[in-house]
Amino acid sequence: MGSPGTRVKAATSRARAAADAALGLDPVIHERLRLGIVGALATRDALRFGELKDLLGCTDGNLSVHARRLEEAGYVAVAKSFEGRVPRTDFRLTAAGRAALARYVTEMERLVKAVRRG
Amino acid sequence: MEPSVESPVDAPHPGAAARAMDDLRHIRSAMEGATGLTSASGGWRATVGGFALGTVAYRWWGIAVAPGSARWVVFWGFAAALSLATGVFMMRRKSSGRPDGRASRPGRKLVFGVGAPRAAGLLASVGAWRAGAAELLPGIGLSAYGAGVLAGGAFSPRPVPALGVCCMALGGWRSSSPSRPPTPSSVPASGRSTSPAGS
């Protein structure tokens, strides 16, 4: 059993997930950092790990975890190589990832329009 | 995003719309950031390369020019204009074909961040020149360039603002200990100095 604060946080998270599911939002992409990763990759052929980290202002661990989630979903392709003895990781947006971003943006725009219409 | 308790409902409510707007802004910001990174990097390299080229050219040709002379100022003005033009050209070429490349927020930040200190440096240079303190020009120019790199690259990878700080420090040091204009005896009639800097 967690503290009351933890329970409220968990309930909030569940309610938000349910609301997002009701709105038809993709749970893989509907997370701030993952959204940033996909958005940044949409404008570039590929981005290095360090470039993405600087761009999004996140930690190594955070970026690794969220990039792996996107990779598992097939939205991002990861290429690991070496530059001399230095490991290098390149991220690339897949066709599925690009389509998911387009769907997400369309859904967000539809949502905003629906509320504005009242 | 502020956490808030939301219930699953069929119709979207204003809170959901606000989140949607926030998400769209976040996507746009990430896209602009990545675009700016691409467009700016070439410009930076070209600008820095242009200045390096100017420095090399100075060592090769500038030795024939007496520091503080009108020809010397024209030479440095030409080197600065050349490097800036090269930077702009490289940036335009690299950002061509990208939607909203030059009008993007990073693009504007770069132009105004770099441009304003350089313009201030130009005004200070003109003032120093008219006041007969031409020996201050290298320090002013370097400081203004460093300030531009620092301001324009404040959110770029660390080496960029670090370069700006180094240039400002060097410019400050150069301004505080300007070289004296050469006496007529130190510049031979051929115009070639015998100083080690020119060797």
mmCIF file of N, CA and C in Angstrom, chain A residues 1-92:
data_model
loop_
_atom_site.group_PDB
_atom_site.id
_atom_site.type_symbol
_atom_site.label_atom_id
_atom_site.label_comp_id
_atom_site.label_asym_id
_atom_site.label_seq_id
_atom_site.Cartn_x
_atom_site.Cartn_y
_atom_site.Cartn_z
ATOM 1 N N MET A 1 0.839 -1.195 0.000
ATOM 2 C CA MET A 1 0.000 0.000 0.000
ATOM 3 C C MET A 1 0.876 1.249 0.000
ATOM 4 N N GLY A 2 0.618 2.166 -0.893
ATOM 5 C CA GLY A 2 1.412 3.385 -0.940
ATOM 6 C C GLY A 2 0.772 4.474 -0.104
ATOM 7 N N SER A 3 1.434 5.633 -0.111
ATOM 8 C CA SER A 3 0.912 6.789 0.620
ATOM 9 C C SER A 3 -0.291 7.346 -0.132
ATOM 10 N N PRO A 4 -1.065 8.201 0.542
ATOM 11 C CA PRO A 4 -2.224 8.804 -0.162
ATOM 12 C C PRO A 4 -1.804 9.547 -1.428
ATOM 13 N N GLY A 5 -0.666 10.211 -1.344
ATOM 14 C CA GLY A 5 -0.179 10.950 -2.522
ATOM 15 C C GLY A 5 0.109 10.019 -3.684
ATOM 16 N N THR A 6 0.721 8.876 -3.377
ATOM 17 C CA THR A 6 1.042 7.896 -4.423
ATOM 18 C C THR A 6 -0.225 7.322 -5.033
ATOM 19 N N ARG A 7 -1.222 7.066 -4.160
ATOM 20 C CA ARG A 7 -2.483 6.493 -4.656
ATOM 21 C C ARG A 7 -3.197 7.491 -5.571
ATOM 22 N N VAL A 8 -3.165 8.768 -5.177
ATOM 23 C CA VAL A 8 -3.803 9.807 -6.005
ATOM 24 C C VAL A 8 -3.094 9.897 -7.353
ATOM 25 N N LYS A 9 -1.758 9.819 -7.302
ATOM 26 C CA LYS A 9 -0.974 9.903 -8.528
ATOM 27 C C LYS A 9 -1.289 8.728 -9.455
ATOM 28 N N ALA A 10 -1.394 7.534 -8.844
ATOM 29 C CA ALA A 10 -1.692 6.345 -9.643
ATOM 30 C C ALA A 10 -3.093 6.441 -10.240
ATOM 31 N N ALA A 11 -4.032 6.931 -9.428
ATOM 32 C CA ALA A 11 -5.404 7.072 -9.915
ATOM 33 C C ALA A 11 -5.469 8.089 -11.044
ATOM 34 N N THR A 12 -4.729 9.168 -10.890
ATOM 35 C CA THR A 12 -4.681 10.206 -11.924
ATOM 36 C C THR A 12 -4.130 9.635 -13.217
ATOM 37 N N SER A 13 -3.056 8.866 -13.054
ATOM 38 C CA SER A 13 -2.417 8.266 -14.220
ATOM 39 C C SER A 13 -3.362 7.313 -14.939
ATOM 40 N N ARG A 14 -4.091 6.479 -14.139
ATOM 41 C CA ARG A 14 -5.048 5.526 -14.740
ATOM 42 C C ARG A 14 -6.173 6.274 -15.451
ATOM 43 N N ALA A 15 -6.658 7.339 -14.780
ATOM 44 C CA ALA A 15 -7.757 8.119 -15.370
ATOM 45 C C ALA A 15 -7.308 8.774 -16.673
ATOM 46 N N ARG A 16 -6.080 9.287 -16.644
ATOM 47 C CA ARG A 16 -5.563 9.942 -17.850
ATOM 48 C C ARG A 16 -5.386 8.933 -18.982
ATOM 49 N N ALA A 17 -4.848 7.744 -18.639
ATOM 50 C CA ALA A 17 -4.661 6.710 -19.655
ATOM 51 C C ALA A 17 -6.000 6.301 -20.250
ATOM 52 N N ALA A 18 -7.020 6.188 -19.358
ATOM 53 C CA ALA A 18 -8.348 5.810 -19.847
ATOM 54 C C ALA A 18 -8.915 6.893 -20.758
ATOM 55 N N ALA A 19 -8.710 8.166 -20.352
ATOM 56 C CA ALA A 19 -9.196 9.282 -21.169
ATOM 57 C C ALA A 19 -8.501 9.301 -22.521
ATOM 58 N N ASP A 20 -7.195 9.059 -22.501
ATOM 59 C CA ASP A 20 -6.434 9.050 -23.750
ATOM 60 C C ASP A 20 -6.893 7.906 -24.654
ATOM 61 N N ALA A 21 -7.154 6.746 -24.014
ATOM 62 C CA ALA A 21 -7.630 5.597 -24.792
ATOM 63 C C ALA A 21 -8.983 5.892 -25.403
ATOM 64 N N ALA A 22 -9.845 6.578 -24.615
ATOM 65 C CA ALA A 22 -11.173 6.936 -25.127
ATOM 66 C C ALA A 22 -11.062 7.884 -26.307
ATOM 67 N N LEU A 23 -10.021 8.713 -26.292
ATOM 68 C CA LEU A 23 -9.818 9.661 -27.399
ATOM 69 C C LEU A 23 -9.095 9.011 -28.574
ATOM 70 N N GLY A 24 -8.690 7.765 -28.398
ATOM 71 C CA GLY A 24 -8.030 7.044 -29.486
ATOM 72 C C GLY A 24 -6.578 7.429 -29.674
ATOM 73 N N LEU A 25 -5.919 7.890 -28.612
ATOM 74 C CA LEU A 25 -4.526 8.305 -28.739
ATOM 75 C C LEU A 25 -3.587 7.111 -28.607
ATOM 76 N N ASP A 26 -2.528 7.146 -29.392
ATOM 77 C CA ASP A 26 -1.525 6.083 -29.380
ATOM 78 C C ASP A 26 -0.713 6.195 -28.084
ATOM 79 N N PRO A 27 -0.802 5.215 -27.179
ATOM 80 C CA PRO A 27 -0.093 5.330 -25.900
ATOM 81 C C PRO A 27 1.427 5.327 -26.046
ATOM 82 N N VAL A 28 1.932 4.766 -27.140
ATOM 83 C CA VAL A 28 3.394 4.741 -27.323
ATOM 84 C C VAL A 28 3.922 6.147 -27.561
ATOM 85 N N ILE A 29 3.219 6.855 -28.381
ATOM 86 C CA ILE A 29 3.695 8.184 -28.787
ATOM 87 C C ILE A 29 3.201 9.279 -27.842
ATOM 88 N N HIS A 30 2.142 8.978 -27.078
ATOM 89 C CA HIS A 30 1.523 9.990 -26.227
ATOM 90 C C HIS A 30 2.262 10.099 -24.890
ATOM 91 N N GLU A 31 3.516 10.482 -24.981
ATOM 92 C CA GLU A 31 4.342 10.735 -23.794
ATOM 93 C C GLU A 31 5.313 11.829 -24.207
ATOM 94 N N ARG A 32 5.524 12.774 -23.320
ATOM 95 C CA ARG A 32 6.222 14.008 -23.727
ATOM 96 C C ARG A 32 7.590 13.763 -24.365
ATOM 97 N N LEU A 33 8.413 12.954 -23.733
ATOM 98 C CA LEU A 33 9.762 12.756 -24.263
ATOM 99 C C LEU A 33 9.733 11.953 -25.567
ATOM 100 N N ARG A 34 8.855 10.924 -25.592
ATOM 101 C CA ARG A 34 8.763 10.113 -26.822
ATOM 102 C C ARG A 34 8.217 10.963 -27.972
ATOM 103 N N LEU A 35 7.309 11.862 -27.631
ATOM 104 C CA LEU A 35 6.766 12.776 -28.648
ATOM 105 C C LEU A 35 7.876 13.680 -29.182
ATOM 106 N N GLY A 36 8.720 14.138 -28.275
ATOM 107 C CA GLY A 36 9.847 14.980 -28.675
ATOM 108 C C GLY A 36 10.818 14.226 -29.568
ATOM 109 N N ILE A 37 11.094 12.978 -29.222
ATOM 110 C CA ILE A 37 12.016 12.155 -30.019
ATOM 111 C C ILE A 37 11.471 11.997 -31.435
ATOM 112 N N VAL A 38 10.219 11.603 -31.514
ATOM 113 C CA VAL A 38 9.606 11.362 -32.826
ATOM 114 C C VAL A 38 9.522 12.665 -33.632
ATOM 115 N N GLY A 39 9.141 13.751 -32.948
ATOM 116 C CA GLY A 39 9.055 15.050 -33.625
ATOM 117 C C GLY A 39 10.393 15.499 -34.173
ATOM 118 N N ALA A 40 11.439 15.357 -33.371
ATOM 119 C CA ALA A 40 12.779 15.772 -33.815
ATOM 120 C C ALA A 40 13.251 14.914 -34.983
ATOM 121 N N LEU A 41 13.001 13.607 -34.884
ATOM 122 C CA LEU A 41 13.470 12.705 -35.943
ATOM 123 C C LEU A 41 12.700 12.910 -37.248
ATOM 124 N N ALA A 42 11.503 13.494 -37.146
ATOM 125 C CA ALA A 42 10.687 13.696 -38.351
ATOM 126 C C ALA A 42 11.324 14.693 -39.307
ATOM 127 N N THR A 43 12.213 15.549 -38.782
ATOM 128 C CA THR A 43 12.810 16.578 -39.639
ATOM 129 C C THR A 43 14.196 16.189 -40.136
ATOM 130 N N ARG A 44 14.708 15.068 -39.654
ATOM 131 C CA ARG A 44 16.087 14.694 -39.983
ATOM 132 C C ARG A 44 16.144 13.259 -40.471
ATOM 133 N N ASP A 45 17.143 12.977 -41.279
ATOM 134 C CA ASP A 45 17.341 11.589 -41.697
ATOM 135 C C ASP A 45 17.694 10.737 -40.482
ATOM 136 N N ALA A 46 18.587 11.258 -39.678
ATOM 137 C CA ALA A 46 19.012 10.537 -38.474
ATOM 138 C C ALA A 46 19.567 11.530 -37.465
ATOM 139 N N LEU A 47 19.508 11.159 -36.213
ATOM 140 C CA LEU A 47 20.091 11.987 -35.155
ATOM 141 C C LEU A 47 20.924 11.101 -34.244
ATOM 142 N N ARG A 48 22.051 11.632 -33.801
ATOM 143 C CA ARG A 48 22.875 10.889 -32.860
ATOM 144 C C ARG A 48 22.283 10.971 -31.462
ATOM 145 N N PHE A 49 22.705 10.045 -30.630
ATOM 146 C CA PHE A 49 22.233 10.006 -29.243
ATOM 147 C C PHE A 49 22.489 11.359 -28.553
ATOM 148 N N GLY A 50 23.711 11.860 -28.687
ATOM 149 C CA GLY A 50 24.083 13.114 -28.026
ATOM 150 C C GLY A 50 23.278 14.296 -28.538
ATOM 151 N N GLU A 51 23.039 14.323 -29.840
ATOM 152 C CA GLU A 51 22.254 15.416 -30.422
ATOM 153 C C GLU A 51 20.837 15.420 -29.858
ATOM 154 N N LEU A 52 20.238 14.230 -29.803
ATOM 155 C CA LEU A 52 18.872 14.129 -29.281
ATOM 156 C C LEU A 52 18.824 14.532 -27.811
ATOM 157 N N LYS A 53 19.819 14.085 -27.075
ATOM 158 C CA LYS A 53 19.878 14.386 -25.636
ATOM 159 C C LYS A 53 19.967 15.901 -25.418
ATOM 160 N N ASP A 54 20.849 16.556 -26.162
ATOM 161 C CA ASP A 54 20.994 18.014 -26.031
ATOM 162 C C ASP A 54 19.716 18.728 -26.442
ATOM 163 N N LEU A 55 19.137 18.242 -27.524
ATOM 164 C CA LEU A 55 17.944 18.880 -28.081
ATOM 165 C C LEU A 55 16.770 18.809 -27.109
ATOM 166 N N LEU A 56 16.608 17.650 -26.486
ATOM 167 C CA LEU A 56 15.442 17.436 -25.631
ATOM 168 C C LEU A 56 15.734 17.722 -24.165
ATOM 169 N N GLY A 57 16.993 17.957 -23.851
ATOM 170 C CA GLY A 57 17.353 18.287 -22.476
ATOM 171 C C GLY A 57 17.026 17.191 -21.488
ATOM 172 N N CYS A 58 17.344 15.955 -21.835
ATOM 173 C CA CYS A 58 17.043 14.833 -20.939
ATOM 174 C C CYS A 58 18.337 14.111 -20.547
ATOM 175 N N THR A 59 18.201 13.143 -19.679
ATOM 176 C CA THR A 59 19.375 12.387 -19.245
ATOM 177 C C THR A 59 19.598 11.194 -20.178
ATOM 178 N N ASP A 60 20.782 10.604 -20.091
ATOM 179 C CA ASP A 60 21.092 9.419 -20.900
ATOM 180 C C ASP A 60 20.083 8.301 -20.642
ATOM 181 N N GLY A 61 19.840 8.061 -19.341
ATOM 182 C CA GLY A 61 18.957 6.960 -18.962
ATOM 183 C C GLY A 61 17.548 7.154 -19.479
ATOM 184 N N ASN A 62 17.036 8.367 -19.309
ATOM 185 C CA ASN A 62 15.682 8.675 -19.765
ATOM 186 C C ASN A 62 15.551 8.464 -21.271
ATOM 187 N N LEU A 63 16.528 8.986 -21.993
ATOM 188 C CA LEU A 63 16.476 8.871 -23.452
ATOM 189 C C LEU A 63 16.553 7.400 -23.874
ATOM 190 N N SER A 64 17.412 6.642 -23.215
ATOM 191 C CA SER A 64 17.557 5.222 -23.558
ATOM 192 C C SER A 64 16.244 4.473 -23.367
ATOM 193 N N VAL A 65 15.622 4.710 -22.214
ATOM 194 C CA VAL A 65 14.378 3.981 -21.892
ATOM 195 C C VAL A 65 13.290 4.294 -22.917
ATOM 196 N N HIS A 66 13.105 5.572 -23.192
ATOM 197 C CA HIS A 66 12.011 5.962 -24.086
ATOM 198 C C HIS A 66 12.313 5.599 -25.550
ATOM 199 N N ALA A 67 13.586 5.704 -25.915
ATOM 200 C CA ALA A 67 13.940 5.308 -27.282
ATOM 201 C C ALA A 67 13.729 3.813 -27.475
ATOM 202 N N ARG A 68 14.012 3.025 -26.422
ATOM 203 C CA ARG A 68 13.801 1.570 -26.532
ATOM 204 C C ARG A 68 12.312 1.255 -26.712
ATOM 205 N N ARG A 69 11.478 1.995 -26.006
ATOM 206 C CA ARG A 69 10.030 1.792 -26.129
ATOM 207 C C ARG A 69 9.578 2.074 -27.569
ATOM 208 N N LEU A 70 10.106 3.133 -28.136
ATOM 209 C CA LEU A 70 9.762 3.476 -29.522
ATOM 210 C C LEU A 70 10.321 2.437 -30.491
ATOM 211 N N GLU A 71 11.492 1.925 -30.177
ATOM 212 C CA GLU A 71 12.104 0.910 -31.035
ATOM 213 C C GLU A 71 11.276 -0.376 -30.994
ATOM 214 N N GLU A 72 10.826 -0.747 -29.795
ATOM 215 C CA GLU A 72 10.004 -1.958 -29.650
ATOM 216 C C GLU A 72 8.699 -1.837 -30.423
ATOM 217 N N ALA A 73 8.183 -0.616 -30.483
ATOM 218 C CA ALA A 73 6.929 -0.391 -31.222
ATOM 219 C C ALA A 73 7.165 -0.304 -32.726
ATOM 220 N N GLY A 74 8.430 -0.284 -33.125
ATOM 221 C CA GLY A 74 8.750 -0.213 -34.551
ATOM 222 C C GLY A 74 8.691 1.189 -35.115
ATOM 223 N N TYR A 75 8.683 2.203 -34.222
ATOM 224 C CA TYR A 75 8.603 3.587 -34.688
ATOM 225 C C TYR A 75 9.976 4.189 -34.957
ATOM 226 N N VAL A 76 10.967 3.648 -34.295
ATOM 227 C CA VAL A 76 12.320 4.198 -34.408
ATOM 228 C C VAL A 76 13.297 3.058 -34.674
ATOM 229 N N ALA A 77 14.227 3.296 -35.607
ATOM 230 C CA ALA A 77 15.281 2.310 -35.875
ATOM 231 C C ALA A 77 16.576 2.817 -35.239
ATOM 232 N N VAL A 78 17.250 1.920 -34.564
ATOM 233 C CA VAL A 78 18.486 2.302 -33.865
ATOM 234 C C VAL A 78 19.668 1.588 -34.523
ATOM 235 N N ALA A 79 20.685 2.354 -34.831
ATOM 236 C CA ALA A 79 21.904 1.774 -35.425
ATOM 237 C C ALA A 79 23.080 2.069 -34.504
ATOM 238 N N LYS A 80 23.728 1.029 -34.051
ATOM 239 C CA LYS A 80 24.886 1.209 -33.170
ATOM 240 C C LYS A 80 26.157 0.900 -33.939
ATOM 241 N N SER A 81 27.145 1.752 -33.766
ATOM 242 C CA SER A 81 28.416 1.545 -34.472
ATOM 243 C C SER A 81 29.547 2.124 -33.623
ATOM 244 N N PHE A 82 30.726 2.080 -34.171
ATOM 245 C CA PHE A 82 31.877 2.654 -33.471
ATOM 246 C C PHE A 82 32.565 3.672 -34.367
ATOM 247 N N GLU A 83 32.960 4.775 -33.765
ATOM 248 C CA GLU A 83 33.793 5.766 -34.454
ATOM 249 C C GLU A 83 35.153 5.667 -33.806
ATOM 250 N N GLY A 84 36.018 4.877 -34.402
ATOM 251 C CA GLY A 84 37.263 4.553 -33.710
ATOM 252 C C GLY A 84 36.910 3.632 -32.561
ATOM 253 N N ARG A 85 37.169 4.106 -31.338
ATOM 254 C CA ARG A 85 36.811 3.286 -30.172
ATOM 255 C C ARG A 85 35.587 3.829 -29.449
ATOM 256 N N VAL A 86 35.047 4.900 -29.991
ATOM 257 C CA VAL A 86 33.895 5.542 -29.336
ATOM 258 C C VAL A 86 32.594 4.974 -29.902
ATOM 259 N N PRO A 87 31.735 4.436 -29.036
ATOM 260 C CA PRO A 87 30.458 3.920 -29.534
ATOM 261 C C PRO A 87 29.561 5.049 -30.023
ATOM 262 N N ARG A 88 28.816 4.766 -31.069
ATOM 263 C CA ARG A 88 27.940 5.787 -31.647
ATOM 264 C C ARG A 88 26.552 5.172 -31.865
ATOM 265 N N THR A 89 25.531 5.887 -31.468
ATOM 266 C CA THR A 89 24.153 5.411 -31.646
ATOM 267 C C THR A 89 23.382 6.417 -32.484
ATOM 268 N N ASP A 90 22.837 5.954 -33.578
ATOM 269 C CA ASP A 90 22.031 6.803 -34.461
ATOM 270 C C ASP A 90 20.573 6.363 -34.417
ATOM 271 N N PHE A 91 19.692 7.339 -34.349
ATOM 272 C CA PHE A 91 18.254 7.058 -34.363
ATOM 273 C C PHE A 91 17.660 7.550 -35.679
ATOM 274 N N ARG A 92 16.722 6.761 -36.164
ATOM 275 C CA ARG A 92 16.067 7.099 -37.420
ATOM 276 C C ARG A 92 14.571 6.802 -37.265
#
